[in-house]
Coordinates of C-alpha atoms in Angstrom, one line a residue:
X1 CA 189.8 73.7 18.0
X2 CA 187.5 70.7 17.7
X3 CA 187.5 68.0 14.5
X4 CA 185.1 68.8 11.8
X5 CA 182.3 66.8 13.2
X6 CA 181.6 64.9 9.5
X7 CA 185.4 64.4 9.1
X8 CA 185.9 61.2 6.9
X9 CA 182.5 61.5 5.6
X10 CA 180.5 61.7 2.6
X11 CA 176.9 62.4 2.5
X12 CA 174.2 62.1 0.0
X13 CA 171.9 64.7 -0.2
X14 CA 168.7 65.0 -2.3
X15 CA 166.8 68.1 -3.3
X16 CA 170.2 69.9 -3.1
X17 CA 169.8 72.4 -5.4
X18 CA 168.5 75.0 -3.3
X19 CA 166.8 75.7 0.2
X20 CA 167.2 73.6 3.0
X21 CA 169.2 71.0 0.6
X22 CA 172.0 73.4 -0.4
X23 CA 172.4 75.2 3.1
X24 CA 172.5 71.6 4.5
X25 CA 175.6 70.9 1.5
X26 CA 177.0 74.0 2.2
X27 CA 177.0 73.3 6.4
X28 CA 178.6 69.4 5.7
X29 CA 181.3 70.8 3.6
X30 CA 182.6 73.2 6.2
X31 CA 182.4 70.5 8.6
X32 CA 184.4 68.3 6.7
X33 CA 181.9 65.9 4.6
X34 CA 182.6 65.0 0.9
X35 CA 179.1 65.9 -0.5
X36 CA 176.9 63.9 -3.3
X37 CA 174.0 66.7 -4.4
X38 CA 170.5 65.6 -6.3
X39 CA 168.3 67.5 -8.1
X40 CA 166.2 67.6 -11.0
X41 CA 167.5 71.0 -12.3
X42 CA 170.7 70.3 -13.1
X43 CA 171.4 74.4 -13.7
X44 CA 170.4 75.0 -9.9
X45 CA 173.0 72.0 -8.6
X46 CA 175.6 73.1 -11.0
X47 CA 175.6 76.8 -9.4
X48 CA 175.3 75.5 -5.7
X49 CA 178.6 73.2 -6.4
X50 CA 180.1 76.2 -7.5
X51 CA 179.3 78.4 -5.1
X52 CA 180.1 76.1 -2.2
X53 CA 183.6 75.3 -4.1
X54 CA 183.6 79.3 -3.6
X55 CA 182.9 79.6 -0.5
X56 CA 184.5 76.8 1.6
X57 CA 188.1 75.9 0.6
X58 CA 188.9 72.6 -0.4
X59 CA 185.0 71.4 -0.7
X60 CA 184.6 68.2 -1.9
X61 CA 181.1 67.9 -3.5
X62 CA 179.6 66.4 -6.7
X63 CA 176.4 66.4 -8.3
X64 CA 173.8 64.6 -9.9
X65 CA 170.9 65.4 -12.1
X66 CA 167.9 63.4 -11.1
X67 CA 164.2 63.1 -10.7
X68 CA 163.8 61.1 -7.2
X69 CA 160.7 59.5 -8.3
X70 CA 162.8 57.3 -10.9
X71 CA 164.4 53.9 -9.4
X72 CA 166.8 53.5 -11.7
X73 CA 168.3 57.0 -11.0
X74 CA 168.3 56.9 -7.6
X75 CA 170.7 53.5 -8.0
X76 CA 173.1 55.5 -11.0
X77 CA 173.0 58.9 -8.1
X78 CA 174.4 56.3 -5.5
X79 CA 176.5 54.4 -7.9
X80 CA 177.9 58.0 -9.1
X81 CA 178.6 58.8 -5.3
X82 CA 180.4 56.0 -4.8
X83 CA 182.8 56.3 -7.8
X84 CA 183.3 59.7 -6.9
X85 CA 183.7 59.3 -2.9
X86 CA 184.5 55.8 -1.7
X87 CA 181.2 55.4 0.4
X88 CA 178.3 56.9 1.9
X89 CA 177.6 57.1 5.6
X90 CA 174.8 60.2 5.4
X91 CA 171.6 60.3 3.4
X92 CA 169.6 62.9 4.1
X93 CA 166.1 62.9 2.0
X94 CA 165.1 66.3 1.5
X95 CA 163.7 67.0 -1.8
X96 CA 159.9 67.3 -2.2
X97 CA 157.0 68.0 -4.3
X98 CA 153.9 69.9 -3.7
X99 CA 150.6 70.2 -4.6
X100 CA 147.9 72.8 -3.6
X101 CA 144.5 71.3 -4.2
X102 CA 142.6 70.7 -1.5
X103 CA 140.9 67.3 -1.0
X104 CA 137.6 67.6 -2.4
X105 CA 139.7 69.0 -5.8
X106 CA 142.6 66.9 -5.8
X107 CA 143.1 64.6 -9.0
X108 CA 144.4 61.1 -9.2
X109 CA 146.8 62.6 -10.8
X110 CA 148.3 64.8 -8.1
X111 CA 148.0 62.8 -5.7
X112 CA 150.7 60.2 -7.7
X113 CA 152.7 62.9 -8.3
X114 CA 153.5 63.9 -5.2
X115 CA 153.2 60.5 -3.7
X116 CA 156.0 59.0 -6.1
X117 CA 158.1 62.2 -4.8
X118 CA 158.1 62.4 -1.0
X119 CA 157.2 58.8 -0.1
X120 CA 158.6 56.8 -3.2
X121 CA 161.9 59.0 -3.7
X122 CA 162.3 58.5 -0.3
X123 CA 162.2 54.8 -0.5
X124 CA 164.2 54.7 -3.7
X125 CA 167.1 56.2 -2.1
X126 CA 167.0 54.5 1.2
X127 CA 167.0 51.4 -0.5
X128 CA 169.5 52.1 -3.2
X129 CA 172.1 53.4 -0.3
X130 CA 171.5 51.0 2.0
X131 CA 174.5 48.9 1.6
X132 CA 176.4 51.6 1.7
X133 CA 175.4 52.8 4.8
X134 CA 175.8 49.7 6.4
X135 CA 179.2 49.1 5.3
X136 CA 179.9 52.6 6.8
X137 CA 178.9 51.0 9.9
X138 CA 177.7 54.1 11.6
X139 CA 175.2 55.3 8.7
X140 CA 172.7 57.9 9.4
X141 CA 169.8 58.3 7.4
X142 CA 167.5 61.8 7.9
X143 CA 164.3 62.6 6.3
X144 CA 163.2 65.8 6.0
X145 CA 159.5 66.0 6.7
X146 CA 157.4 68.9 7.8
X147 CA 155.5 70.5 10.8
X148 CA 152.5 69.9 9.2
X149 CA 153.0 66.4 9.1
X150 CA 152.0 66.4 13.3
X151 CA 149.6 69.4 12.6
X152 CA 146.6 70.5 11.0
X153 CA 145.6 73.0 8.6
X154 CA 143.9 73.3 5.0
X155 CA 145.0 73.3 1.6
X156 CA 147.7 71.1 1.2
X157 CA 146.3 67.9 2.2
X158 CA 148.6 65.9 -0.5
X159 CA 152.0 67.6 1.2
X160 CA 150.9 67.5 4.6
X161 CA 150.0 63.3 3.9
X162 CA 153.1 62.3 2.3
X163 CA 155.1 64.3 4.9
X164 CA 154.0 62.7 7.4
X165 CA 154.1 59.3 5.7
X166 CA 157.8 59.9 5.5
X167 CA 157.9 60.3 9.5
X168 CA 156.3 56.3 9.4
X169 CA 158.5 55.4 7.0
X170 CA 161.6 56.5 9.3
X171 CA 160.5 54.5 12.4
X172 CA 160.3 51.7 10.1
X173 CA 164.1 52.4 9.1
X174 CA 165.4 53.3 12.7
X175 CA 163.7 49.1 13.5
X176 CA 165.1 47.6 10.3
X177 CA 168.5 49.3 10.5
X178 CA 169.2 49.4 13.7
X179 CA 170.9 46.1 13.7
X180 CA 173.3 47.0 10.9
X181 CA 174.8 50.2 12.9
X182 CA 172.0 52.5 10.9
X183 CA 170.3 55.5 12.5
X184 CA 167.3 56.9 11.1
X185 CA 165.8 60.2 12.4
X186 CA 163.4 62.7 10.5
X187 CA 163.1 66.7 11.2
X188 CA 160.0 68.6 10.5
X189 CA 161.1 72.4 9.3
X190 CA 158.3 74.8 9.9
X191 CA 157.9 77.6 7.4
X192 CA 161.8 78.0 6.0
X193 CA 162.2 81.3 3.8
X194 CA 163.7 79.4 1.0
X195 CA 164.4 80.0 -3.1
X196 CA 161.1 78.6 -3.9
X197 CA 159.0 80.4 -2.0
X198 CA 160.8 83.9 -2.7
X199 CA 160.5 82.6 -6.8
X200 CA 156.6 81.7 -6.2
X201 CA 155.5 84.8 -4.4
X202 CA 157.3 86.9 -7.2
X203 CA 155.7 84.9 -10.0
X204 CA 152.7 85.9 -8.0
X205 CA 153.5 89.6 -7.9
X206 CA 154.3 89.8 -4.7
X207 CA 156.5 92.1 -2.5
X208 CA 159.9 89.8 -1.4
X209 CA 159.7 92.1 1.9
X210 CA 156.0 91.7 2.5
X211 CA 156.3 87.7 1.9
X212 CA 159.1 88.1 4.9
X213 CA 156.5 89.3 7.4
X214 CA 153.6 87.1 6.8
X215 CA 154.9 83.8 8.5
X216 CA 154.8 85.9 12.1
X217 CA 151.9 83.8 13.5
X218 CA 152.9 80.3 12.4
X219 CA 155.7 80.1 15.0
X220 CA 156.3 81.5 18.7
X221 CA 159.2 83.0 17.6
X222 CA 157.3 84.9 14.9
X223 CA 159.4 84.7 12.0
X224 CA 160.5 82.7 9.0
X225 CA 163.3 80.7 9.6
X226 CA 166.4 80.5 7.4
X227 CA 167.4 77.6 5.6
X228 CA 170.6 77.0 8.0
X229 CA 168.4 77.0 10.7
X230 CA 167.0 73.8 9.4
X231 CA 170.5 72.3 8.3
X232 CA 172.1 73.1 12.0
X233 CA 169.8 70.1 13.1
X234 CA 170.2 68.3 10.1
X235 CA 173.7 68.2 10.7
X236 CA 173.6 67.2 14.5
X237 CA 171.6 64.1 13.4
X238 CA 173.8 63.3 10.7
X239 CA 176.8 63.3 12.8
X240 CA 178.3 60.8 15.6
X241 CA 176.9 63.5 18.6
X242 CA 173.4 62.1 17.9
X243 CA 175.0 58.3 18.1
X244 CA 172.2 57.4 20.9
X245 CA 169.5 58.8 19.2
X246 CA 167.0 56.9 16.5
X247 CA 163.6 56.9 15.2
X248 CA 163.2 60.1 16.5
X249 CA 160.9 63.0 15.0
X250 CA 162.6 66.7 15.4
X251 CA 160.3 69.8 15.4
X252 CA 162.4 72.8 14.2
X253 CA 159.1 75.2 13.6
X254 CA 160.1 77.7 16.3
X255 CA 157.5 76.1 18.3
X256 CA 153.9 75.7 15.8
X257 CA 153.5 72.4 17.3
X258 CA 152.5 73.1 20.3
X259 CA 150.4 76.8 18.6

């Protein structure tokens, strides 16, 4: 049987509270990482630590209740992962905010909003773990952007700007970091079938088993994906079997891109 493949490693891991975040916490544990979660909803990380102690024996994971927008928080989150852990040699950027106005309604307002989430949160983390990481030697850093961050379509012009903001912001890393052992890679989930868009549609009123058939045009494969589809790459680039690879952009949409 092969090593764990994030043996001897702790990751940090932001919007981990549910989706993509806590499947990606949940995948890192059984493969052998000491995990750091962040989330603003400090109910949602405290169930996902439990549930991952649950389900995967002897899981090392922690959390911390956060909004990522906030500076000072993002340097306590790290600081709180160190004390707990020793280090950090994976931060993956995944939580996010959204807005739904399109751009001839869009505020000021929103815009900041989502602005100080997916490109400033980003930033405050990279920067507050970035010593870390480069003590670690063989950090990797992976942003978690969107499909529609290469790709058009209406209605979510905020989103789809920031997201794709966050894939600049990443080739920026993989230049800067390079030189101190860092990797920096983004993936770009197409539509995920996730906690918040099961809670949304049923706020709406909507059917749970009607929401799982509308995504079938939005990818070749005709489908929603599940959130451990998305961590399954996550975890690739987080780990030493990507250790050539950098500044790279991976499309996990079952194949919108090319639609």
């Amino acid at each position: 049987m092969s090593a764990p493949r994030l043996a001897g490693k702790t990751a940090l891991i932001t919007g981990g509270g549910a989706g993509i975040g806590a499947a990606t916490a949940t995948l890192f544990c059984r493969e052998g990482a000491a995990v750091s979660l962040v989330d603003r909803d400090e109910a949602a990380l405290r169930a996902t630590a439990e549930r991952i102690r649950a389900e995967v024996r002897g899981a090392r994971v922690a959390y911390f209740a956060a909004d990522v927008s906030s500076e000072s928080l993002a340097a306590l989150a790290v600081a709180h992962t160190l004390e707990g852990f020793g280090g950090i040699d994976v931060l993956v950027n995944n939580a996010a905010a959204r807005s739904y106005s399109a751009v001839a309604d869009a505020s000021a307002q929103e815009w900041q909003a989502v602005v100080n989430v997916n490109l400033v949160g980003t930033a405050n983390y990279c920067r507050a773990a970035l010593p870390a990481l480069r003590r670690s030697g063989r950090g990797s850093i992976v942003n978690v952007s969107s499909c529609y961050a290469v790709t058009g379509r209406k209605g979510m012009p905020i989103y789809d700007a920031t997201k794709a903001g966050q894939l600049a912001l990443t080739r920026t890393l993989a230049f800067e970091e390079a030189p101190h052992g860092i990797r920096a890679n983004a993936v770009c989930p197409g539509s995920t079938l996730t906690d918040f868009h099961i809670g949304r549609a049923q706020a709406g009123g909507k059917d749970v088993e009607k929401l799982k058939t509308e995504r079938s045009t939005t990818s070749l494969i005709g489908r929603w994906a599940a959130p451990e589809e998305i961590a399954n790459p996550i975890l690739w680039l987080a780990s030493d079997e990507a250790s050539f690879i950098t500044g790279t952009t991976l499309m996990v949409d079952g194949g919108l891109h090319i639609m």
